């Protein structure tokens, strides 16, 4: 039977990991998905005010607008179908599309490009690209380019104009803003039907065919940062600093340790499974190092979870060797986790918010660890000195005893 105090302590050890998970999930969700306050009926609301003002200045009537994940880029477009009607039958012959693409340059010279691949695969080879080049002297020119297999092999990319380009380009312009280091590309062209656009231009927000994959990538990152990257380290901190030094929470520390480790393992495993699914569905990209580290993390974490059931008794002779394996494997696992999370963040290219969010998390955990480590050594040295210095003898009692003799 458990008394009320034990029941309250047991309840707190199970709800604390869940509470921290909810708080971290809310924090990372803001970083990952933001707080979109968009009007779905107004495509301009999906881009920045500065970009929208530029569109209005150019009298660009947009059908949709989208902020891209890298380079602070934004993309707006307008389209209409080119049709012919014969015998009461309407045939779509192509799509007239206007695009405006803006990106930030890291220097005062560079280039931005937009392209479409009319082939069957979403790949670079075969792309019909329109590239704006900003020169150091301030001029910006724009040309069309045909990306071929020879380009991938290292051959120089030369402009391809006119009919050789393969698409009917009606207009192309480019201009730069030196103050903001932004270069904008404008083009009007006719796409053959059926076209193979990467972005669904019939959606005001430019819903990409891979938008579900983008959501899954974000969920993969959030779950792994919570499970592997936050809850598991907290469980390690509890086991190290609440068992003997500097605090003794017996047996509460063990319950909290199991609670955080198990919760982190389940959440991390969910993120790991999403990652495997994304890896299998990707036909053109494979991140071998990130994938290998992920498999190692899951494998070692599973071994650590099994340790809860296969742990030898305290009285067993080989218990100390089990403790050594459990501790060293746990610390090594944390190192791999942190490295792989930052590697995943660099692959995700979702902005610096992801990186700074996790830097904030590990900085907080690091500060807590450093504080507890200092307290541990202070208490350890204090107790060591108390044991090493023998108690002083009572000379008065000794003299009295000798006189009596």
Tab-separated table of N, CA, C and O in Angstrom, residues 96-138:
chain	number	residue	atom	x	y	z
A	96	UNK	N	0.620	30.946	-69.734
A	96	UNK	CA	1.367	32.191	-69.677
A	96	UNK	C	1.636	32.509	-68.210
A	96	UNK	O	0.697	32.646	-67.423
A	97	UNK	N	2.892	32.638	-67.861
A	97	UNK	CA	3.232	32.852	-66.472
A	97	UNK	C	4.195	34.020	-66.335
A	97	UNK	O	5.121	34.186	-67.130
A	98	UNK	N	3.928	34.868	-65.359
A	98	UNK	CA	4.826	35.948	-64.958
A	98	UNK	C	5.363	35.606	-63.571
A	98	UNK	O	4.602	35.204	-62.692
A	99	UNK	N	6.648	35.794	-63.407
A	99	UNK	CA	7.244	35.513	-62.105
A	99	UNK	C	8.108	36.692	-61.673
A	99	UNK	O	8.650	37.430	-62.499
A	100	UNK	N	8.197	36.877	-60.364
A	100	UNK	CA	9.137	37.822	-59.793
A	100	UNK	C	9.795	37.125	-58.600
A	100	UNK	O	9.117	36.647	-57.688
A	101	UNK	N	11.112	37.042	-58.674
A	101	UNK	CA	11.874	36.295	-57.668
A	101	UNK	C	12.956	37.204	-57.094
A	101	UNK	O	13.727	37.826	-57.845
A	102	UNK	N	13.002	37.305	-55.768
A	102	UNK	CA	13.996	38.153	-55.114
A	102	UNK	C	14.758	37.352	-54.067
A	102	UNK	O	14.171	36.565	-53.316
A	103	UNK	N	16.070	37.570	-54.017
A	103	UNK	CA	16.909	36.897	-53.022
A	103	UNK	C	18.006	37.848	-52.563
A	103	UNK	O	18.390	38.776	-53.285
A	104	UNK	N	18.502	37.610	-51.360
A	104	UNK	CA	19.584	38.423	-50.806
A	104	UNK	C	20.924	37.824	-51.199
A	104	UNK	O	21.111	36.614	-51.147
A	105	UNK	N	21.848	38.699	-51.554
A	105	UNK	CA	23.193	38.280	-51.900
A	105	UNK	C	24.119	38.496	-50.705
A	105	UNK	O	23.967	39.464	-49.955
A	106	UNK	N	25.073	37.599	-50.536
A	106	UNK	CA	26.006	37.730	-49.420
A	106	UNK	C	27.023	38.835	-49.655
A	106	UNK	O	27.593	39.386	-48.723
A	107	UNK	N	27.250	39.183	-50.937
A	107	UNK	CA	28.188	40.246	-51.294
A	107	UNK	C	27.502	41.221	-52.236
A	107	UNK	O	26.331	41.061	-52.594
A	108	UNK	N	28.255	42.240	-52.656
A	108	UNK	CA	27.694	43.224	-53.567
A	108	UNK	C	27.661	42.731	-55.004
A	108	UNK	O	27.195	43.436	-55.902
A	109	UNK	N	28.180	41.559	-55.244
A	109	UNK	CA	28.059	40.943	-56.552
A	109	UNK	C	27.651	39.481	-56.372
A	109	UNK	O	27.903	38.866	-55.334
A	110	UNK	N	26.984	38.940	-57.372
A	110	UNK	CA	26.513	37.562	-57.283
A	110	UNK	C	25.423	37.324	-58.307
A	110	UNK	O	25.294	38.074	-59.289
A	111	UNK	N	24.615	36.310	-58.085
A	111	UNK	CA	23.574	35.991	-59.049
A	111	UNK	C	22.389	35.328	-58.349
A	111	UNK	O	22.520	34.730	-57.287
A	112	UNK	N	21.227	35.476	-58.974
A	112	UNK	CA	20.011	34.772	-58.558
A	112	UNK	C	19.424	34.132	-59.804
A	112	UNK	O	19.628	34.614	-60.927
A	113	UNK	N	18.718	33.030	-59.600
A	113	UNK	CA	18.201	32.288	-60.751
A	113	UNK	C	16.843	31.688	-60.432
A	113	UNK	O	16.540	31.371	-59.279
A	114	UNK	N	16.068	31.553	-61.474
A	114	UNK	CA	14.792	30.835	-61.404
A	114	UNK	C	14.722	29.960	-62.640
A	114	UNK	O	15.166	30.352	-63.727
A	115	UNK	N	14.177	28.776	-62.482
A	115	UNK	CA	14.102	27.884	-63.629
A	115	UNK	C	12.954	26.914	-63.530
A	115	UNK	O	12.336	26.744	-62.466
A	116	UNK	N	12.676	26.275	-64.639
A	116	UNK	CA	11.644	25.255	-64.707
A	116	UNK	C	12.191	24.094	-65.528
A	116	UNK	O	12.903	24.296	-66.518
A	117	UNK	N	11.898	22.884	-65.094
A	117	UNK	CA	12.315	21.704	-65.830
A	117	UNK	C	11.081	21.093	-66.493
A	117	UNK	O	10.221	20.526	-65.816
A	118	UNK	N	10.967	21.197	-67.805
A	118	UNK	CA	9.790	20.645	-68.497
A	118	UNK	C	9.832	19.136	-68.651
A	118	UNK	O	8.920	18.546	-69.238
A	119	UNK	N	10.883	18.503	-68.115
A	119	UNK	CA	10.977	17.053	-68.222
A	119	UNK	C	10.105	16.344	-67.197
A	119	UNK	O	9.264	16.949	-66.527
A	120	UNK	N	10.341	15.053	-67.042
A	120	UNK	CA	9.500	14.241	-66.171
A	120	UNK	C	10.009	14.182	-64.734
A	120	UNK	O	9.290	13.746	-63.844
A	121	UNK	N	11.274	14.595	-64.507
A	121	UNK	CA	11.848	14.485	-63.179
A	121	UNK	C	12.205	15.866	-62.639
A	121	UNK	O	12.698	16.720	-63.380
A	122	UNK	N	11.983	16.102	-61.334
A	122	UNK	CA	12.374	17.373	-60.721
A	122	UNK	C	13.863	17.387	-60.415
A	122	UNK	O	14.293	17.216	-59.277
A	123	UNK	N	14.679	17.591	-61.438
A	123	UNK	CA	16.119	17.547	-61.275
A	123	UNK	C	16.754	18.748	-61.972
A	123	UNK	O	16.119	19.450	-62.762
A	124	UNK	N	18.039	18.967	-61.645
A	124	UNK	CA	18.725	20.134	-62.196
A	124	UNK	C	19.002	19.983	-63.694
A	124	UNK	O	18.837	20.936	-64.473
A	125	UNK	N	19.450	18.794	-64.114
A	125	UNK	CA	19.728	18.570	-65.531
A	125	UNK	C	18.430	18.680	-66.325
A	125	UNK	O	17.434	18.029	-66.020
A	126	UNK	N	18.452	19.502	-67.358
A	126	UNK	CA	17.259	19.742	-68.160
A	126	UNK	C	16.512	21.001	-67.774
A	126	UNK	O	15.523	21.360	-68.418
A	127	UNK	N	16.985	21.697	-66.757
A	127	UNK	CA	16.324	22.912	-66.298
A	127	UNK	C	16.558	24.059	-67.283
A	127	UNK	O	17.668	24.261	-67.793
A	128	UNK	N	15.498	24.785	-67.560
A	128	UNK	CA	15.576	26.013	-68.344
A	128	UNK	C	15.635	27.164	-67.347
A	128	UNK	O	14.635	27.485	-66.703
A	129	UNK	N	16.825	27.760	-67.211
A	129	UNK	CA	17.057	28.726	-66.147
A	129	UNK	C	17.154	30.140	-66.695
A	129	UNK	O	17.677	30.367	-67.795
A	130	UNK	N	16.621	31.070	-65.904
A	130	UNK	CA	16.775	32.500	-66.170
A	130	UNK	C	17.608	33.052	-65.014
A	130	UNK	O	17.192	32.994	-63.855
A	131	UNK	N	18.792	33.572	-65.332
A	131	UNK	CA	19.759	33.950	-64.307
A	131	UNK	C	20.076	35.434	-64.418
A	131	UNK	O	20.418	35.928	-65.501
A	132	UNK	N	19.940	36.126	-63.276
A	132	UNK	CA	20.312	37.540	-63.187
A	132	UNK	C	21.669	37.634	-62.497
A	132	UNK	O	21.859	37.082	-61.411
A	133	UNK	N	22.608	38.333	-63.130
A	133	UNK	CA	23.969	38.446	-62.608
A	133	UNK	C	24.230	39.901	-62.242
A	133	UNK	O	24.102	40.805	-63.088
A	134	UNK	N	24.591	40.109	-60.981
A	134	UNK	CA	24.922	41.460	-60.513
A	134	UNK	C	26.442	41.605	-60.471
A	134	UNK	O	27.131	40.842	-59.809
A	135	UNK	N	26.944	42.603	-61.178
A	135	UNK	CA	28.373	42.823	-61.265
A	135	UNK	C	28.826	43.811	-60.193
A	135	UNK	O	28.028	44.582	-59.643
A	136	UNK	N	30.109	43.796	-59.919
A	136	UNK	CA	30.653	44.659	-58.871
A	136	UNK	C	30.513	46.135	-59.210
A	136	UNK	O	30.440	46.980	-58.321
A	137	UNK	N	30.455	46.449	-60.494
A	137	UNK	CA	30.329	47.858	-60.898
A	137	UNK	C	28.889	48.360	-60.784
A	137	UNK	O	28.619	49.524	-61.105
A	138	UNK	N	27.962	47.481	-60.353
A	138	UNK	CA	26.599	47.911	-60.084
A	138	UNK	C	25.590	47.519	-61.126
A	138	UNK	O	24.379	47.591	-60.891
